[in-house]
Short mmCIF file of C-alpha atoms in Angstrom, two decimals:
data_model
loop_
_atom_site.label_atom_id
_atom_site.label_comp_id
_atom_site.label_asym_id
_atom_site.label_seq_id
_atom_site.Cartn_x
_atom_site.Cartn_y
_atom_site.Cartn_z
CA UNK A 150 -5.45 25.17 22.19
CA UNK A 151 -8.48 25.89 20.06
CA UNK A 152 -10.18 22.60 19.25
CA UNK A 153 -12.80 21.71 16.64
CA UNK A 154 -14.92 18.74 17.72
CA UNK A 155 -17.05 17.28 14.92
CA UNK A 156 -20.05 15.15 15.86
CA UNK A 157 -20.44 17.30 18.98
CA UNK A 158 -24.14 16.41 19.38
CA UNK A 159 -23.23 12.71 19.31
CA UNK A 160 -22.54 10.44 22.26
CA UNK A 161 -18.73 10.61 22.42
CA UNK A 162 -18.49 14.12 20.93
CA UNK A 163 -20.79 15.56 23.60
CA UNK A 164 -18.77 14.02 26.44
CA UNK A 165 -15.44 15.05 24.88
CA UNK A 166 -16.53 18.68 24.41
CA UNK A 167 -17.67 18.81 28.05
CA UNK A 168 -14.36 17.37 29.30
CA UNK A 169 -12.27 19.81 27.25
CA UNK A 170 -14.38 22.77 28.38
CA UNK A 171 -14.02 21.75 32.04
CA UNK A 172 -10.25 21.87 31.45
CA UNK A 173 -10.56 25.44 30.17
CA UNK A 174 -9.94 24.74 26.48
CA UNK A 175 -11.66 26.75 23.75
CA UNK A 176 -13.98 24.43 21.81
CA UNK A 177 -16.06 24.78 18.65
CA UNK A 178 -18.51 21.93 18.09
CA UNK A 179 -20.25 21.08 14.83
CA UNK A 180 -22.83 18.43 13.93
CA UNK A 181 -25.34 17.92 11.13
CA UNK A 182 -27.92 16.61 13.67
CA UNK A 183 -29.13 13.89 11.27
CA UNK A 184 -32.07 11.64 12.07
CA UNK A 185 -30.25 8.28 12.15
CA UNK A 186 -31.69 8.13 15.67
CA UNK A 187 -34.01 10.44 17.64
CA UNK A 188 -32.78 14.01 17.11
CA UNK A 189 -34.30 15.02 20.45
CA UNK A 190 -31.54 13.12 22.24
CA UNK A 191 -28.97 15.13 20.26
CA UNK A 192 -30.71 18.41 21.09
CA UNK A 193 -30.90 17.38 24.75
CA UNK A 194 -27.16 16.70 24.81
CA UNK A 195 -26.55 20.13 23.30
CA UNK A 196 -28.89 21.72 25.84
CA UNK A 197 -26.85 20.07 28.58
CA UNK A 198 -23.84 21.97 27.18
CA UNK A 199 -25.73 25.26 27.08
CA UNK A 200 -26.81 25.27 23.41
CA UNK A 201 -30.52 25.95 23.00
CA UNK A 202 -32.40 24.10 20.25
CA UNK A 203 -34.49 27.09 19.20
CA UNK A 204 -31.36 29.14 18.47
CA UNK A 205 -29.69 26.58 16.19
CA UNK A 206 -29.67 27.72 12.56
CA UNK A 207 -29.39 25.67 9.36
CA UNK A 208 -27.07 28.40 8.06
CA UNK A 209 -24.25 27.08 10.24
CA UNK A 210 -23.85 30.17 12.42
CA UNK A 211 -21.90 29.51 15.61
CA UNK A 212 -23.94 29.87 18.79
CA UNK A 213 -22.36 30.76 22.11
CA UNK A 214 -23.12 28.43 25.00
CA UNK A 215 -24.88 29.98 27.98
CA UNK A 216 -23.15 27.42 30.23
CA UNK A 217 -19.53 27.47 29.00
CA UNK A 218 -17.75 30.72 28.21
CA UNK A 219 -15.42 29.04 25.71
CA UNK A 220 -17.95 26.89 23.80
CA UNK A 221 -19.65 27.62 20.50
CA UNK A 222 -21.69 25.26 18.33
CA UNK A 223 -22.86 25.29 14.72
CA UNK A 224 -25.09 22.99 12.68
CA UNK A 225 -22.63 22.13 9.91
CA UNK A 226 -22.30 18.95 7.84
CA UNK A 227 -18.71 17.85 7.13
CA UNK A 228 -19.81 16.94 3.59
CA UNK A 229 -20.41 20.69 2.98
CA UNK A 230 -16.89 21.71 1.93
CA UNK A 231 -17.57 25.44 1.38
CA UNK A 232 -18.97 25.82 4.91
CA UNK A 233 -16.08 23.83 6.37
CA UNK A 234 -13.50 25.93 4.54
CA UNK A 235 -15.17 29.11 5.74
CA UNK A 236 -15.14 27.81 9.33
CA UNK A 237 -11.45 26.84 9.24
CA UNK A 238 -10.44 30.13 7.64
CA UNK A 239 -12.29 32.17 10.27
CA UNK A 240 -11.50 30.22 13.43
CA UNK A 241 -7.78 29.30 13.21
CA UNK A 242 -8.08 25.96 15.00
CA UNK A 243 -4.96 24.35 16.45
CA UNK A 244 -6.45 20.84 16.81
CA UNK A 245 -9.29 18.87 15.21
CA UNK A 246 -11.07 15.83 16.66
CA UNK A 247 -13.30 14.10 14.11
CA UNK A 248 -16.09 12.14 15.75
CA UNK A 249 -18.62 12.84 12.99
CA UNK A 250 -19.56 9.72 11.07
CA UNK A 251 -22.50 7.70 9.93
CA UNK A 252 -22.56 5.18 12.74
CA UNK A 253 -23.89 1.64 12.99
CA UNK A 254 -22.55 -1.63 11.62
CA UNK A 255 -25.89 -3.19 10.64
CA UNK A 256 -27.32 0.00 9.09
CA UNK A 257 -24.35 0.14 6.69
CA UNK A 258 -25.76 -2.96 4.99
CA UNK A 259 -29.10 -1.19 4.43
CA UNK A 260 -27.89 2.28 3.47
CA UNK A 261 -24.34 2.23 2.09
CA UNK A 262 -24.48 5.67 0.45
CA UNK A 263 -24.88 7.43 3.81
CA UNK A 264 -21.54 5.92 4.89
CA UNK A 265 -19.72 6.90 1.70
CA UNK A 266 -20.85 10.53 2.07
CA UNK A 267 -20.10 11.07 5.75
CA UNK A 268 -17.28 8.63 6.43
CA UNK A 269 -15.36 9.11 3.18
CA UNK A 270 -16.34 12.40 1.47
CA UNK A 271 -16.77 14.33 4.72
CA UNK A 272 -13.58 12.83 6.13
CA UNK A 273 -11.49 13.90 3.11
CA UNK A 274 -12.99 17.39 3.40
CA UNK A 275 -11.65 17.58 6.95
CA UNK A 276 -8.22 16.31 5.92
CA UNK A 277 -8.04 18.93 3.20
CA UNK A 278 -9.00 21.70 5.62
CA UNK A 279 -6.42 20.47 8.14
CA UNK A 280 -3.77 20.41 5.44
CA UNK A 281 -4.46 23.94 4.21
CA UNK A 282 -4.83 25.50 7.66
CA UNK A 283 -1.75 23.98 9.31
CA UNK A 284 -3.59 22.03 12.02
CA UNK A 285 -1.16 20.76 14.68
CA UNK A 286 -2.96 17.45 15.28
CA UNK A 287 -5.89 15.64 13.66
CA UNK A 288 -7.41 12.99 15.96
CA UNK A 289 -10.16 10.84 14.51
CA UNK A 290 -12.49 7.99 15.42
CA UNK A 291 -11.69 4.64 13.92
CA UNK A 292 -13.35 1.49 15.22
CA UNK A 293 -12.68 -1.98 16.57
CA UNK A 294 -14.82 -3.16 13.64
CA UNK A 295 -11.76 -2.82 11.36
CA UNK A 296 -10.51 -6.13 12.83
CA UNK A 297 -13.41 -7.82 11.07
CA UNK A 298 -12.87 -11.54 10.66
CA UNK A 299 -9.63 -11.46 12.66
CA UNK A 300 -9.56 -14.60 14.84
CA UNK A 301 -6.48 -13.71 16.93
CA UNK A 302 -7.23 -12.15 20.32
CA UNK A 303 -6.56 -9.75 21.88
CA UNK A 304 -6.72 -7.44 18.85
CA UNK A 305 -3.41 -5.66 18.34
CA UNK A 306 -2.63 -2.64 16.18
CA UNK A 307 -0.02 -4.84 14.45
CA UNK A 308 -2.68 -7.32 13.24
CA UNK A 309 -3.66 -7.30 9.59
CA UNK A 310 -7.04 -5.63 9.07
CA UNK A 311 -7.85 -6.56 5.51
CA UNK A 312 -11.08 -8.50 6.09
CA UNK A 313 -13.79 -6.00 7.07
CA UNK A 314 -17.18 -7.68 7.42
CA UNK A 315 -19.29 -4.51 7.06
CA UNK A 316 -19.15 -1.39 4.91
CA UNK A 317 -18.90 0.66 8.12
CA UNK A 318 -15.69 -1.20 8.99
CA UNK A 319 -14.38 -0.69 5.44
CA UNK A 320 -14.92 3.08 5.68
CA UNK A 321 -13.07 3.21 9.00
CA UNK A 322 -10.13 1.27 7.55
CA UNK A 323 -10.19 3.71 4.62
CA UNK A 324 -9.97 6.60 7.09
CA UNK A 325 -6.79 5.13 8.54
CA UNK A 326 -5.25 4.76 5.08
CA UNK A 327 -6.17 8.32 4.08
CA UNK A 328 -4.75 9.69 7.33
CA UNK A 329 -1.48 7.89 6.66
CA UNK A 330 -1.31 9.42 3.18
CA UNK A 331 -1.91 12.96 4.45
CA UNK A 332 0.66 12.48 7.22
CA UNK A 333 3.18 11.25 4.66
CA UNK A 334 2.52 13.91 2.01
CA UNK A 335 1.82 16.98 4.12
CA UNK A 336 3.50 16.35 7.48
CA UNK A 337 0.10 16.42 9.21
CA UNK A 338 0.10 14.68 12.59
CA UNK A 339 -2.78 12.19 12.69
CA UNK A 340 -3.97 9.81 15.40
CA UNK A 341 -6.68 7.21 14.82
CA UNK A 342 -8.49 5.67 17.79
CA UNK A 343 -10.09 2.24 17.42
CA UNK A 344 -12.95 2.43 19.91
CA UNK A 345 -14.24 -0.74 21.58
CA UNK A 346 -17.97 -0.91 22.54
CA UNK A 347 -18.41 2.45 24.25
CA UNK A 348 -21.33 2.83 26.69
CA UNK A 349 -22.55 5.20 29.37
CA UNK A 350 -24.93 8.11 30.07
CA UNK A 351 -26.34 9.91 27.02
CA UNK A 352 -25.50 6.84 24.90
CA UNK A 353 -27.00 6.02 21.53
CA UNK A 354 -30.51 4.48 21.60
CA UNK A 355 -29.61 1.98 18.86
CA UNK A 356 -26.83 0.39 20.95
CA UNK A 357 -27.30 -2.63 23.21
CA UNK A 358 -27.06 -0.86 26.62
CA UNK A 359 -29.93 1.53 25.85
CA UNK A 360 -31.96 -1.06 23.94
CA UNK A 361 -31.66 -3.53 26.82
CA UNK A 362 -32.36 -0.98 29.56
CA UNK A 363 -35.43 0.35 27.72
CA UNK A 364 -36.87 -3.07 26.98
CA UNK A 365 -36.24 -4.60 30.40
CA UNK A 366 -37.67 -1.61 32.27
CA UNK A 367 -40.79 -1.71 30.07
CA UNK A 368 -41.24 -5.50 30.22
CA UNK A 369 -40.50 -5.89 26.50
CA UNK A 370 -38.31 -8.67 25.07
CA UNK A 371 -34.68 -8.10 24.13
CA UNK A 372 -32.88 -9.63 21.14
CA UNK A 373 -29.90 -11.72 22.21
CA UNK A 374 -27.80 -12.44 19.13
CA UNK A 375 -25.76 -15.59 18.54
CA UNK A 376 -27.85 -17.11 21.36
CA UNK A 377 -25.89 -15.00 23.85
CA UNK A 378 -22.55 -16.56 22.93
CA UNK A 379 -20.77 -13.24 22.38
CA UNK A 380 -18.12 -11.24 24.20
CA UNK A 381 -17.59 -7.50 24.04
CA UNK A 382 -14.82 -5.27 25.37
CA UNK A 383 -17.30 -2.86 27.00
CA UNK A 384 -15.59 0.49 27.67
CA UNK A 385 -17.13 3.20 29.84
CA UNK A 386 -17.39 6.65 28.26
CA UNK A 387 -15.25 8.42 30.89
CA UNK A 388 -12.32 6.09 30.14
CA UNK A 389 -12.71 6.73 26.40
CA UNK A 390 -12.81 10.51 26.85
CA UNK A 391 -9.79 10.49 29.15
CA UNK A 392 -7.88 8.61 26.44
CA UNK A 393 -8.93 11.06 23.70
CA UNK A 394 -7.97 14.10 25.78
CA UNK A 395 -4.53 12.67 26.44
CA UNK A 396 -4.09 11.80 22.74
CA UNK A 397 -4.92 15.37 21.69
CA UNK A 398 -1.86 16.49 23.65
CA UNK A 399 0.36 13.74 22.22
CA UNK A 400 3.32 14.97 20.21
CA UNK A 401 5.26 12.66 17.94
CA UNK A 402 8.57 13.47 16.29
CA UNK A 403 8.60 10.48 13.96
CA UNK A 404 7.78 10.72 10.26
CA UNK A 405 5.27 10.14 8.92
CA UNK A 406 3.51 11.57 11.96
CA UNK A 407 0.86 8.90 12.15
CA UNK A 408 -0.45 6.83 15.05
CA UNK A 409 -3.24 4.29 15.45
CA UNK A 410 -4.29 3.09 18.90
CA UNK A 411 -6.79 0.65 20.34
CA UNK A 412 -8.84 2.26 23.09
CA UNK A 413 -10.84 -0.22 25.13
CA UNK A 414 -11.16 -1.82 28.53
CA UNK A 415 -8.94 -4.82 27.67
CA UNK A 416 -11.42 -7.14 29.33
CA UNK A 417 -13.98 -8.88 27.12
CA UNK A 418 -17.21 -9.56 29.00
CA UNK A 419 -19.83 -12.18 28.23
CA UNK A 420 -23.02 -10.66 26.82
CA UNK A 421 -25.13 -12.63 29.30
CA UNK A 422 -23.12 -11.20 32.23
CA UNK A 423 -23.71 -7.71 30.86
CA UNK A 424 -27.46 -8.36 30.71
CA UNK A 425 -27.42 -9.78 34.25
CA UNK A 426 -25.85 -6.58 35.65
CA UNK A 427 -28.52 -4.46 33.94
CA UNK A 428 -31.22 -6.77 35.35
CA UNK A 429 -29.75 -6.37 38.83
CA UNK A 430 -29.58 -2.56 38.58
CA UNK A 431 -33.16 -2.33 37.31
CA UNK A 432 -34.51 -5.01 39.64
CA UNK A 433 -36.25 -6.74 36.73
CA UNK A 434 -35.57 -9.88 34.68
CA UNK A 435 -35.17 -9.63 30.93
CA UNK A 436 -37.45 -11.45 28.50
CA UNK A 437 -34.86 -12.90 26.11
CA UNK A 438 -35.42 -13.70 22.43
CA UNK A 439 -32.42 -15.71 21.31
CA UNK A 440 -31.39 -14.91 17.74
CA UNK A 441 -28.73 -16.12 15.27
CA UNK A 442 -25.62 -14.07 14.54
CA UNK A 443 -26.32 -10.92 12.50
CA UNK A 444 -24.54 -10.08 9.23
CA UNK A 445 -21.59 -7.79 9.93
CA UNK A 446 -21.26 -8.84 13.59
CA UNK A 447 -18.29 -10.58 15.20
CA UNK A 448 -18.30 -12.98 18.13
CA UNK A 449 -15.56 -11.43 20.28
CA UNK A 450 -13.91 -8.03 20.62
CA UNK A 451 -10.86 -7.62 22.85
CA UNK A 452 -8.49 -4.63 22.82
CA UNK A 453 -4.77 -4.93 23.40
CA UNK A 454 -4.11 -1.41 24.80
CA UNK A 455 -0.43 -1.77 25.66
CA UNK A 456 0.61 0.63 22.90
CA UNK A 457 -1.78 3.32 24.16
CA UNK A 458 -0.64 2.76 27.74
CA UNK A 459 2.98 3.27 26.71
CA UNK A 460 2.13 6.46 24.79
CA UNK A 461 -0.21 8.22 27.26
CA UNK A 462 -0.32 5.96 30.37
CA UNK A 463 -3.86 4.93 29.54
CA UNK A 464 -5.44 2.79 32.26
CA UNK A 465 -9.25 2.30 32.28
CA UNK A 466 -10.78 2.94 35.70
CA UNK A 467 -14.28 1.51 35.24
CA UNK A 468 -15.18 -2.13 35.77
CA UNK A 469 -18.28 -3.34 33.94
CA UNK A 470 -20.32 -3.36 37.15
CA UNK A 471 -19.27 0.17 38.12
CA UNK A 472 -19.88 1.53 34.61
CA UNK A 473 -23.26 -0.15 34.08
CA UNK A 474 -24.42 1.01 37.53
CA UNK A 475 -23.57 4.63 36.63
CA UNK A 476 -25.31 4.23 33.26
CA UNK A 477 -28.49 2.76 34.79
CA UNK A 478 -28.57 5.47 37.48
CA UNK A 479 -28.58 8.04 34.66
CA UNK A 480 -31.11 6.00 32.67
CA UNK A 481 -33.57 5.99 35.58
CA UNK A 482 -33.43 9.79 35.69
CA UNK A 483 -33.35 10.53 31.99
CA UNK A 484 -33.26 7.64 29.57
CA UNK A 485 -36.61 6.04 30.31
CA UNK A 486 -38.61 9.00 29.01
CA UNK A 487 -38.24 10.94 32.28
CA UNK A 488 -37.22 14.21 30.64
#
């Protein structure tokens, strides 16, 4: 296989590229390295994979990793169709995993145009390139946010998802619809993965695990939304990546060749319990500022992963305590400015 991973400087993309490379696959990673959050974290992830910051060019040239023989990376934005077409024409990919997106539920309320460009325009660009270059399988990131105002739990792929409560969620639902259309029209195999609250080492600084760990370790207050009355299906990054890798290899004979899977831990955890584990790992109590529910947020997320288990024998291995402990161990070495 020769796999294109978009969003390769991002949290999940970085871990996926590393996992595929350890398996001996040939990987090309691309990312626009935008400044939605600190670009230094993105450059540090790339450095961990053997891509040096000072060698990265805005022209989109592919750089060879000095750590992995079969890894190359280029600074390319998926909204730049000419550069994408040139890349696909030259590289002859067999598989594409799209993890590039403008992330963040709350930020989509403030800056909707960023989501339209990356999550819709860039996404269609990738579909078009996959269509014209006979890609065997297009795997892409959807999100648990598509369930929106759904009150039935656990969330099942058979549930109606017609009530998104953020523009981010609406773009992810749109991705699923567009993938279905391309599968139907062009016989392109597509698999959408609805991720549930991913956390772990090298995670995003705008997400609760990093925000909480930073604040607690520095004696700063944390914001606890909905007065702490929230549950999240926290899923450790290694379980997510294992699921993606197995999905890349999935072959379906049905038509249209389209799949959508939940990928989560199937165990919603109380937000206050999550905070307590972080407190225990850091040996410090949190200063809690209790806040009302935020626009675009939901009270509970809970993945029904039976369909994914049947397809690829997906079974998460990390309990919340085990996963948070590994995350905080990494945070103590790196995340708290110790780099």
